PDB file of C-alpha atoms in Angstrom:
ATOM      1  CA  UNK N   1     187.330 -24.706  59.893  1.00  0.00           C
ATOM      2  CA  UNK N   2     188.098 -20.896  60.304  1.00  0.00           C
ATOM      3  CA  UNK N   3     187.921 -20.207  56.500  1.00  0.00           C
ATOM      4  CA  UNK N   4     184.986 -22.826  56.054  1.00  0.00           C
ATOM      5  CA  UNK N   5     182.999 -20.468  58.494  1.00  0.00           C
ATOM      6  CA  UNK N   6     184.250 -17.172  57.341  1.00  0.00           C
ATOM      7  CA  UNK N   7     182.993 -18.119  53.829  1.00  0.00           C
ATOM      8  CA  UNK N   8     179.738 -19.372  55.339  1.00  0.00           C
ATOM      9  CA  UNK N   9     179.694 -15.861  57.045  1.00  0.00           C
ATOM     10  CA  UNK N  10     180.131 -14.292  53.866  1.00  0.00           C
ATOM     11  CA  UNK N  11     177.261 -15.994  52.156  1.00  0.00           C
ATOM     12  CA  UNK N  12     174.968 -14.860  55.089  1.00  0.00           C
ATOM     13  CA  UNK N  13     175.932 -11.670  54.833  1.00  0.00           C
ATOM     14  CA  UNK N  14     175.839 -11.049  50.960  1.00  0.00           C
ATOM     15  CA  UNK N  15     172.091 -12.965  51.139  1.00  0.00           C
ATOM     16  CA  UNK N  16     170.926 -10.741  54.144  1.00  0.00           C
ATOM     17  CA  UNK N  17     172.500  -7.251  53.943  1.00  0.00           C
ATOM     18  CA  UNK N  18     170.323  -4.175  53.077  1.00  0.00           C
ATOM     19  CA  UNK N  19     171.052  -2.700  49.858  1.00  0.00           C
ATOM     20  CA  UNK N  20     173.458   0.132  49.892  1.00  0.00           C
ATOM     21  CA  UNK N  21     171.966   3.742  50.174  1.00  0.00           C
ATOM     22  CA  UNK N  22     172.748   6.776  48.607  1.00  0.00           C
ATOM     23  CA  UNK N  23     175.283   9.079  50.294  1.00  0.00           C
ATOM     24  CA  UNK N  24     173.831  11.453  52.491  1.00  0.00           C
ATOM     25  CA  UNK N  25     174.677  15.128  52.466  1.00  0.00           C
ATOM     26  CA  UNK N  26     175.326  15.467  55.720  1.00  0.00           C
ATOM     27  CA  UNK N  27     178.793  14.938  58.102  1.00  0.00           C
ATOM     28  CA  UNK N  28     179.830  12.020  60.008  1.00  0.00           C
ATOM     29  CA  UNK N  29     182.895  11.716  62.447  1.00  0.00           C
ATOM     30  CA  UNK N  30     184.631   8.753  62.089  1.00  0.00           C
ATOM     31  CA  UNK N  31     186.687   7.402  64.884  1.00  0.00           C
ATOM     32  CA  UNK N  32     189.911   5.237  64.775  1.00  0.00           C
ATOM     33  CA  UNK N  33     192.397   4.954  62.354  1.00  0.00           C
ATOM     34  CA  UNK N  34     191.135   1.285  61.203  1.00  0.00           C
ATOM     35  CA  UNK N  35     187.846   2.943  60.829  1.00  0.00           C
ATOM     36  CA  UNK N  36     189.535   5.573  58.665  1.00  0.00           C
ATOM     37  CA  UNK N  37     191.368   3.477  56.492  1.00  0.00           C
ATOM     38  CA  UNK N  38     188.162   1.633  55.796  1.00  0.00           C
ATOM     39  CA  UNK N  39     186.484   4.421  54.806  1.00  0.00           C
ATOM     40  CA  UNK N  40     189.304   5.689  52.423  1.00  0.00           C
ATOM     41  CA  UNK N  41     189.295   2.477  50.838  1.00  0.00           C
ATOM     42  CA  UNK N  42     185.462   2.376  50.196  1.00  0.00           C
ATOM     43  CA  UNK N  43     185.573   6.115  48.967  1.00  0.00           C
ATOM     44  CA  UNK N  44     188.693   5.095  46.360  1.00  0.00           C
ATOM     45  CA  UNK N  45     186.572   2.147  45.270  1.00  0.00           C
ATOM     46  CA  UNK N  46     183.676   4.414  44.418  1.00  0.00           C
ATOM     47  CA  UNK N  47     185.825   6.869  42.588  1.00  0.00           C
ATOM     48  CA  UNK N  48     184.582   7.198  38.682  1.00  0.00           C
ATOM     49  CA  UNK N  49     186.433  10.395  37.402  1.00  0.00           C
ATOM     50  CA  UNK N  50     189.477  12.093  40.017  1.00  0.00           C
ATOM     51  CA  UNK N  51     190.589  11.863  43.573  1.00  0.00           C
ATOM     52  CA  UNK N  52     192.709  14.191  45.250  1.00  0.00           C
ATOM     53  CA  UNK N  53     194.759  12.921  48.140  1.00  0.00           C
ATOM     54  CA  UNK N  54     196.758  15.121  50.682  1.00  0.00           C
ATOM     55  CA  UNK N  55     199.131  12.543  52.687  1.00  0.00           C
ATOM     56  CA  UNK N  56     201.974  11.872  54.520  1.00  0.00           C
ATOM     57  CA  UNK N  57     204.571   9.967  52.392  1.00  0.00           C
ATOM     58  CA  UNK N  58     204.643   7.081  55.077  1.00  0.00           C
ATOM     59  CA  UNK N  59     201.193   6.838  54.835  1.00  0.00           C
ATOM     60  CA  UNK N  60     201.057   7.383  50.927  1.00  0.00           C
ATOM     61  CA  UNK N  61     203.278   4.402  50.746  1.00  0.00           C
ATOM     62  CA  UNK N  62     200.265   2.011  52.197  1.00  0.00           C
ATOM     63  CA  UNK N  63     198.063   3.240  49.592  1.00  0.00           C
ATOM     64  CA  UNK N  64     200.385   3.000  46.842  1.00  0.00           C
ATOM     65  CA  UNK N  65     198.647  -0.231  45.353  1.00  0.00           C
ATOM     66  CA  UNK N  66     195.133   1.133  45.539  1.00  0.00           C
ATOM     67  CA  UNK N  67     196.250   4.405  43.576  1.00  0.00           C
ATOM     68  CA  UNK N  68     197.807   2.251  40.831  1.00  0.00           C
ATOM     69  CA  UNK N  69     194.649   0.350  40.398  1.00  0.00           C
ATOM     70  CA  UNK N  70     192.622   3.922  40.113  1.00  0.00           C
ATOM     71  CA  UNK N  71     195.181   4.733  37.311  1.00  0.00           C
ATOM     72  CA  UNK N  72     194.308   1.359  35.715  1.00  0.00           C
ATOM     73  CA  UNK N  73     190.698   2.453  35.773  1.00  0.00           C
ATOM     74  CA  UNK N  74     191.729   5.436  33.975  1.00  0.00           C
ATOM     75  CA  UNK N  75     190.872   7.596  36.879  1.00  0.00           C
ATOM     76  CA  UNK N  76     192.531  11.019  37.781  1.00  0.00           C
ATOM     77  CA  UNK N  77     194.896  10.893  40.821  1.00  0.00           C
ATOM     78  CA  UNK N  78     196.148  13.844  42.354  1.00  0.00           C
ATOM     79  CA  UNK N  79     198.704  13.673  45.229  1.00  0.00           C
ATOM     80  CA  UNK N  80     199.968  16.314  47.822  1.00  0.00           C
ATOM     81  CA  UNK N  81     202.730  14.820  50.111  1.00  0.00           C
ATOM     82  CA  UNK N  82     205.716  15.713  51.792  1.00  0.00           C
ATOM     83  CA  UNK N  83     208.444  13.742  50.500  1.00  0.00           C
ATOM     84  CA  UNK N  84     209.106  12.244  47.032  1.00  0.00           C
ATOM     85  CA  UNK N  85     207.414   8.636  46.821  1.00  0.00           C
ATOM     86  CA  UNK N  86     207.721   6.307  43.857  1.00  0.00           C
ATOM     87  CA  UNK N  87     204.359   6.035  42.217  1.00  0.00           C
ATOM     88  CA  UNK N  88     203.080   4.575  38.876  1.00  0.00           C
ATOM     89  CA  UNK N  89     202.889   6.946  35.602  1.00  0.00           C
ATOM     90  CA  UNK N  90     199.676   8.485  35.680  1.00  0.00           C
ATOM     91  CA  UNK N  91     199.919   9.770  39.232  1.00  0.00           C
ATOM     92  CA  UNK N  92     200.160  13.836  39.277  1.00  0.00           C
ATOM     93  CA  UNK N  93     202.268  14.446  42.396  1.00  0.00           C
ATOM     94  CA  UNK N  94     202.737  17.681  43.990  1.00  0.00           C
ATOM     95  CA  UNK N  95     205.427  18.207  47.117  1.00  0.00           C
ATOM     96  CA  UNK N  96     203.998  20.505  50.019  1.00  0.00           C
ATOM     97  CA  UNK N  97     204.697  21.183  53.146  1.00  0.00           C
ATOM     98  CA  UNK N  98     204.661  18.346  56.404  1.00  0.00           C
ATOM     99  CA  UNK N  99     201.649  16.409  56.264  1.00  0.00           C
ATOM    100  CA  UNK N 100     202.466  14.563  59.077  1.00  0.00           C
ATOM    101  CA  UNK N 101     199.254  12.978  61.081  1.00  0.00           C
ATOM    102  CA  UNK N 102     196.574  14.542  58.352  1.00  0.00           C
ATOM    103  CA  UNK N 103     194.735  13.271  55.469  1.00  0.00           C
ATOM    104  CA  UNK N 104     192.477  14.957  53.251  1.00  0.00           C
ATOM    105  CA  UNK N 105     190.635  13.163  50.346  1.00  0.00           C
ATOM    106  CA  UNK N 106     187.964  14.582  47.549  1.00  0.00           C
ATOM    107  CA  UNK N 107     186.451  12.134  45.305  1.00  0.00           C
ATOM    108  CA  UNK N 108     184.680  13.004  42.063  1.00  0.00           C
ATOM    109  CA  UNK N 109     183.988  16.589  43.678  1.00  0.00           C
ATOM    110  CA  UNK N 110     180.979  14.732  45.761  1.00  0.00           C
ATOM    111  CA  UNK N 111     182.988  13.347  48.719  1.00  0.00           C
ATOM    112  CA  UNK N 112     185.272  14.937  51.309  1.00  0.00           C
ATOM    113  CA  UNK N 113     187.320  13.127  54.130  1.00  0.00           C
ATOM    114  CA  UNK N 114     189.453  15.207  56.361  1.00  0.00           C
ATOM    115  CA  UNK N 115     191.082  14.864  59.502  1.00  0.00           C
ATOM    116  CA  UNK N 116     193.636  13.241  61.975  1.00  0.00           C
ATOM    117  CA  UNK N 117     195.554  10.268  60.599  1.00  0.00           C
ATOM    118  CA  UNK N 118     198.503   9.283  62.695  1.00  0.00           C
ATOM    119  CA  UNK N 119     197.819   5.702  63.331  1.00  0.00           C
ATOM    120  CA  UNK N 120     196.224   6.042  66.377  1.00  0.00           C
ATOM    121  CA  UNK N 121     192.684   4.981  67.577  1.00  0.00           C
ATOM    122  CA  UNK N 122     192.243   8.546  69.076  1.00  0.00           C
ATOM    123  CA  UNK N 123     192.385   9.705  65.131  1.00  0.00           C
ATOM    124  CA  UNK N 124     189.150  11.204  63.887  1.00  0.00           C
ATOM    125  CA  UNK N 125     187.917  12.571  60.549  1.00  0.00           C
ATOM    126  CA  UNK N 126     185.165  14.348  59.146  1.00  0.00           C
ATOM    127  CA  UNK N 127     183.275  12.722  56.162  1.00  0.00           C
ATOM    128  CA  UNK N 128     180.664  14.498  54.392  1.00  0.00           C
ATOM    129  CA  UNK N 129     179.107  14.762  50.770  1.00  0.00           C
ATOM    130  CA  UNK N 130     177.480  18.129  51.526  1.00  0.00           C
ATOM    131  CA  UNK N 131     178.077  20.256  48.373  1.00  0.00           C
ATOM    132  CA  UNK N 132     178.929  23.837  50.180  1.00  0.00           C
ATOM    133  CA  UNK N 133     181.830  21.736  52.111  1.00  0.00           C
ATOM    134  CA  UNK N 134     182.863  19.981  49.234  1.00  0.00           C
ATOM    135  CA  UNK N 135     183.375  23.296  47.136  1.00  0.00           C
ATOM    136  CA  UNK N 136     185.067  24.878  49.995  1.00  0.00           C
ATOM    137  CA  UNK N 137     187.483  21.886  50.384  1.00  0.00           C
ATOM    138  CA  UNK N 138     187.910  21.593  46.658  1.00  0.00           C
ATOM    139  CA  UNK N 139     188.865  25.489  46.336  1.00  0.00           C
ATOM    140  CA  UNK N 140     191.033  25.412  49.101  1.00  0.00           C
ATOM    141  CA  UNK N 141     193.054  22.317  47.382  1.00  0.00           C
ATOM    142  CA  UNK N 142     193.149  24.089  44.231  1.00  0.00           C
ATOM    143  CA  UNK N 143     194.396  27.203  45.621  1.00  0.00           C
ATOM    144  CA  UNK N 144     197.431  25.024  47.631  1.00  0.00           C
ATOM    145  CA  UNK N 145     198.176  23.510  44.207  1.00  0.00           C
ATOM    146  CA  UNK N 146     198.509  27.071  42.483  1.00  0.00           C
ATOM    147  CA  UNK N 147     200.786  28.330  45.177  1.00  0.00           C
ATOM    148  CA  UNK N 148     202.692  24.826  44.855  1.00  0.00           C
ATOM    149  CA  UNK N 149     203.160  25.329  40.925  1.00  0.00           C
ATOM    150  CA  UNK N 150     204.011  28.908  41.382  1.00  0.00           C
ATOM    151  CA  UNK N 151     206.689  27.767  43.987  1.00  0.00           C
ATOM    152  CA  UNK N 152     207.992  25.666  41.460  1.00  0.00           C
ATOM    153  CA  UNK N 153     208.227  27.940  38.503  1.00  0.00           C
ATOM    154  CA  UNK N 154     210.274  30.291  40.639  1.00  0.00           C
ATOM    155  CA  UNK N 155     212.654  27.684  41.817  1.00  0.00           C
ATOM    156  CA  UNK N 156     213.490  26.878  38.165  1.00  0.00           C
ATOM    157  CA  UNK N 157     213.911  30.713  37.157  1.00  0.00           C
TER     158      UNK N 157
END
């Protein structure tokens, strides 16, 4: 009975929901771990070219399957994390300082999500498609990747 009711509700929602509007360039605060997960999932589904994700290794494991789906869709995936995680081929990984309780996600150089990500309902993130903010975040992430590459080269030398 529960499954039948859910199917009926799904049909009703599909027929009555308003069409999805284009992303705005404003800022939105997302509160609560589950709501943040929902937004990350939606952002990953919208990805067309590339994503950059900075996240702790334990949280990264949760997203492993979705990241592998992105690779299959030929989307560039770059990860910054604090511990080695076994991921599929095609995912570029950089080991960085501790990423505990934080998330940073850039999708297609158009959307950014950043903030607390600790599994608590008190977690909050800022979500934006504002061009200047996205560019600022891209630059900061690019600089972090450059520093990590330089450190890795020094270790090899």
